[in-house]
Coordinates of C-alpha atoms in Angstrom, one line a residue:
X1 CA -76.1 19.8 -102.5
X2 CA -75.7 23.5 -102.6
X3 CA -72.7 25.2 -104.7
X4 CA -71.2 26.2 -100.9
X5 CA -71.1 22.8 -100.3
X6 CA -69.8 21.4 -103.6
X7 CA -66.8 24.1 -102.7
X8 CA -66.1 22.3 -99.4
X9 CA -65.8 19.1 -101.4
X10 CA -63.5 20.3 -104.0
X11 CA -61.6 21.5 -101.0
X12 CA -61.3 18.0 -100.1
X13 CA -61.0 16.2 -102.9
X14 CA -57.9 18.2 -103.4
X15 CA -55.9 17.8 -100.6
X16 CA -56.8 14.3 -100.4
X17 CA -55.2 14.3 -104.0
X18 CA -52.4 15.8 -102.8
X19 CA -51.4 13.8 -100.5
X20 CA -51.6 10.3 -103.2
X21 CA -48.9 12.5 -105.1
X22 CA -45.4 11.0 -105.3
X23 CA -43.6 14.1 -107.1
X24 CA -43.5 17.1 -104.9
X25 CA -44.3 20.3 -107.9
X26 CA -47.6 18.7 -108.6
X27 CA -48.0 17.7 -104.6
X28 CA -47.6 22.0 -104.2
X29 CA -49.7 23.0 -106.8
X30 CA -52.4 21.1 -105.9
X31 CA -52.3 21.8 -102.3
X32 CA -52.2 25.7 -103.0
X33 CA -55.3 25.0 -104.9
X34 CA -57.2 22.9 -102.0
X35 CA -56.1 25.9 -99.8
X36 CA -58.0 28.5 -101.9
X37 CA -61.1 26.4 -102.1
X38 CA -60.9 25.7 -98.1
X39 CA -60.7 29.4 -97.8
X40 CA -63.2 30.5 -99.9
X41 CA -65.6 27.9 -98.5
X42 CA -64.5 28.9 -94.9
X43 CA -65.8 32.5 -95.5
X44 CA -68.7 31.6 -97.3
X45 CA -69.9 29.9 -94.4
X46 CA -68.1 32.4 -91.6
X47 CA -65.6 29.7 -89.7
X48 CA -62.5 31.7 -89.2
X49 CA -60.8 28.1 -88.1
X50 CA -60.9 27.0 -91.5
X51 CA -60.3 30.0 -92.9
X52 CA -57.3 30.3 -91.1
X53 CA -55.9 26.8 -91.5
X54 CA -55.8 27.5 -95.1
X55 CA -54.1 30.7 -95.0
X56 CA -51.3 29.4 -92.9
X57 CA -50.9 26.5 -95.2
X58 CA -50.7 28.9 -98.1
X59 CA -47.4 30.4 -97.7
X60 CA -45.7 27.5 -96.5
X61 CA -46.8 25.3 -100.0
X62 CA -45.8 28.5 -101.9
X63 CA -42.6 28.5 -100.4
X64 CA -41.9 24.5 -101.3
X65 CA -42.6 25.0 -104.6
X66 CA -40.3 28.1 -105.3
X67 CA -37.7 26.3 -103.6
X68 CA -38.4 23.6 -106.0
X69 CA -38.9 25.1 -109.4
X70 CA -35.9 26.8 -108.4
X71 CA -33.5 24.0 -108.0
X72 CA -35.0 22.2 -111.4
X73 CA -34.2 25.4 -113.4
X74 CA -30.6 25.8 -112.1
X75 CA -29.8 22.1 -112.3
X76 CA -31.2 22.7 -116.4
X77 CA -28.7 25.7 -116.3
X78 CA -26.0 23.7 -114.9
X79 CA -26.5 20.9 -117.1
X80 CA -26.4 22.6 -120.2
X81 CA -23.4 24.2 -119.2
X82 CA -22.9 26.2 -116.5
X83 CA -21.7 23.7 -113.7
X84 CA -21.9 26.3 -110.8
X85 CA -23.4 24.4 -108.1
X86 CA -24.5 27.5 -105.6
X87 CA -28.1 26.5 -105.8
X88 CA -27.6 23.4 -103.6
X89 CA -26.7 26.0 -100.8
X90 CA -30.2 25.8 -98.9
X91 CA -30.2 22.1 -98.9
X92 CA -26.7 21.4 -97.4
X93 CA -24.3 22.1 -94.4
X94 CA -21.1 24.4 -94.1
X95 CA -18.4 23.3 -92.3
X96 CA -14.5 24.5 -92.2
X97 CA -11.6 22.8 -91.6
X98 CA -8.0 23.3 -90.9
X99 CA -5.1 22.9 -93.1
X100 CA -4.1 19.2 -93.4
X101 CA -7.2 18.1 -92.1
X102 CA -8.2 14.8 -93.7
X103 CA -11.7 14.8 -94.9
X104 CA -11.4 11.1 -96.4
X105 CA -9.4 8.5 -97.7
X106 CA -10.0 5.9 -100.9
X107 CA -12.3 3.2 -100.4
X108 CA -13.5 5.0 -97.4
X109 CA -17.3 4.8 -97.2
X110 CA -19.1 7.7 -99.1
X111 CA -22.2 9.2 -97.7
X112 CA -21.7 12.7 -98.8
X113 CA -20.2 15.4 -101.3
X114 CA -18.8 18.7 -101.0
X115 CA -19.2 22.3 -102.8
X116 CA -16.0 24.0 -101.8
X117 CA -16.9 27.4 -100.8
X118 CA -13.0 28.9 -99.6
X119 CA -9.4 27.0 -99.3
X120 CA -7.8 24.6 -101.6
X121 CA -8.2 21.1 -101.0
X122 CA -6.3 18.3 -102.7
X123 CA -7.0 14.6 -104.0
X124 CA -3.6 12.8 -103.2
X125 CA -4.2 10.0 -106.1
X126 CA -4.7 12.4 -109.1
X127 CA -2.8 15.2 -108.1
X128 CA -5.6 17.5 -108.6
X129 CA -6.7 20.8 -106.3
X130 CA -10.3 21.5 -105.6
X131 CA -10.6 25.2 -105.5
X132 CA -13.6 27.4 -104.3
X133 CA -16.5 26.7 -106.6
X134 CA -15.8 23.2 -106.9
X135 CA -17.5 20.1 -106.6
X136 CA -16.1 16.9 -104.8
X137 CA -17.6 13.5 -103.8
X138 CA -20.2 13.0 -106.0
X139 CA -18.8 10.3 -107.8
X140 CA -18.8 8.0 -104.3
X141 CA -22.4 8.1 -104.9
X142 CA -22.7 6.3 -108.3
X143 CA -19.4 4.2 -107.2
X144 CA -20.0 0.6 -106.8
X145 CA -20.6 -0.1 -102.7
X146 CA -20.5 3.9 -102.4
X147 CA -16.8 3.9 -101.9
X148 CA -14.3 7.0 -102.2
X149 CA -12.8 6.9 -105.3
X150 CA -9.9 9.1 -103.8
X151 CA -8.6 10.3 -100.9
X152 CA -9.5 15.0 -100.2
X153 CA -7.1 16.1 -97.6
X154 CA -7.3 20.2 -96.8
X155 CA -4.3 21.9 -98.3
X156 CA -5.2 25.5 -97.3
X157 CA -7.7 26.0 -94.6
X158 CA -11.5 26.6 -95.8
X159 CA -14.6 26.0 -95.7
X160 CA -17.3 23.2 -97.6
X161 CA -20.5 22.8 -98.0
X162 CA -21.6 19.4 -96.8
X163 CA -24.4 17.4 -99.1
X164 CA -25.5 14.2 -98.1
X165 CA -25.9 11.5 -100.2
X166 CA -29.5 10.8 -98.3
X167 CA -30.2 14.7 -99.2
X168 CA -29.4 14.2 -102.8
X169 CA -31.8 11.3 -103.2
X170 CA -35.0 12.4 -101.0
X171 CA -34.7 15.3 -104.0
X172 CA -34.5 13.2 -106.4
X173 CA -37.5 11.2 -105.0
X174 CA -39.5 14.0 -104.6
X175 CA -38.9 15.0 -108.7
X176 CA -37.5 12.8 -111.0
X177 CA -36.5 15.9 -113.2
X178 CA -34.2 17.2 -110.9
X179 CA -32.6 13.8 -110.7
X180 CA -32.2 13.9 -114.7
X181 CA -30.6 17.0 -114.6
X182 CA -28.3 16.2 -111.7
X183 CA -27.2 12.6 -113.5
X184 CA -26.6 14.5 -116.7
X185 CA -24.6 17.3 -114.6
X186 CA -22.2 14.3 -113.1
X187 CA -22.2 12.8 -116.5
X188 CA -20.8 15.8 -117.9
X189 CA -18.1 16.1 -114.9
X190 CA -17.0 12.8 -116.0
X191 CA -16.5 13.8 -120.0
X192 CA -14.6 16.6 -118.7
X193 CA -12.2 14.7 -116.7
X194 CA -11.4 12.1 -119.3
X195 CA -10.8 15.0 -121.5
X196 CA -8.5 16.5 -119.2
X197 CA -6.8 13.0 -119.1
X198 CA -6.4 12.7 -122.4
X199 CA -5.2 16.1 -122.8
X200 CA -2.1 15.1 -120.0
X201 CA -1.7 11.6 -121.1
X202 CA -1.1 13.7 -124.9
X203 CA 1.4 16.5 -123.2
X204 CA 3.5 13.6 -121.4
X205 CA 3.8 11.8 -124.9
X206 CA 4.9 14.7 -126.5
X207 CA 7.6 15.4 -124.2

């Protein structure tokens, strides 16, 4: 076997790797490496087709894998403490609605959350406004049967950015450290709502 040849294989061998991957950063990386040995074995022995197919799937693996690396390093910002959520912009769905629009009710079924991008929203049961930068929903999604825990009506009219649940976990599926970071971002939501409870529940006993 020549050393062209044993460059053809490589080729192989990678992208058959590839695909056996379950965790999409490593899936990327090892594809972009199978593309530069197809290439390089392409022009070695002068087939523009294969050349070709491993140009065009060049760009497109790069492109996965910024997006990825990008979303794990903002969720780590996000859970260490700056709980801007703008990075889940290319993943989800804007939508607007009109003042006292209803966009559910408690113990409705949850299948999505919502990054509030303009308006002010309002959750009825805890007296609480959602104001632009806020998240809302996410907690139907750890909820036992995925129920609302709350009812969001719009208060002034806005616009939200629509996650799916089903969106949330493919991600999650595809790397397992952007699912840490995004339990430990809800975790930390949580803490800071019992604190705020607990800071109330101490002002009314005051008074």
């Amino acid at each position: 076997m020549s050393w062209i040849e044993a460059i053809g294989y490589l080729g192989t061998g990678l992208t058959i790797a590839s695909t056996a991957m379950s965790t999409m950063i490593p899936l990327r990386i090892v594809a972009l490496c199978a593309s530069c040995a197809v290439i390089a074995y392409g022009v070695l022995i002068g087939s523009a087709p294969v050349v070709l197919t491993g140009m065009i799937q060049i760009p497109v693996n790069a492109w996965r894998l910024h997006q990825m690396l990008r979303l794990v390093r903002h969720t780590e910002r996000a859970a260490s403490g700056d709980l801007s959520l703008d990075w889940l912009k290319p993943f989800g769905t804007s939508r607007r609605f009109r003042a006292g629009a209803v966009l559910f009710l408690r113990d409705d079924p949850a299948e999505e959350m919502y990054l509030i991008e303009s308006g002010r929203f309002r959750i009825a049961e805890h007296g609480l406004d959602v104001k632009p930068g806020d998240i809302v929903g996410e907690l139907g999604m750890l909820s036992p049967g995925n129920r609302r825990t709350g009812s969001l009506a719009c208060v002034e009219a806005g616009s939200a950015l629509c996650l799916s649940y089903s969106e949330v976990k493919q991600l999650y599926y595809q790397n397992p450290e952007f699912g840490f970071y995004f339990l430990k971002l809800t975790s930390e939501r949580l803490f800071q709502a019992a604190e705020t409870l607990r800071a109330e529940n101490a002002g009314t006993d005051v008074l």
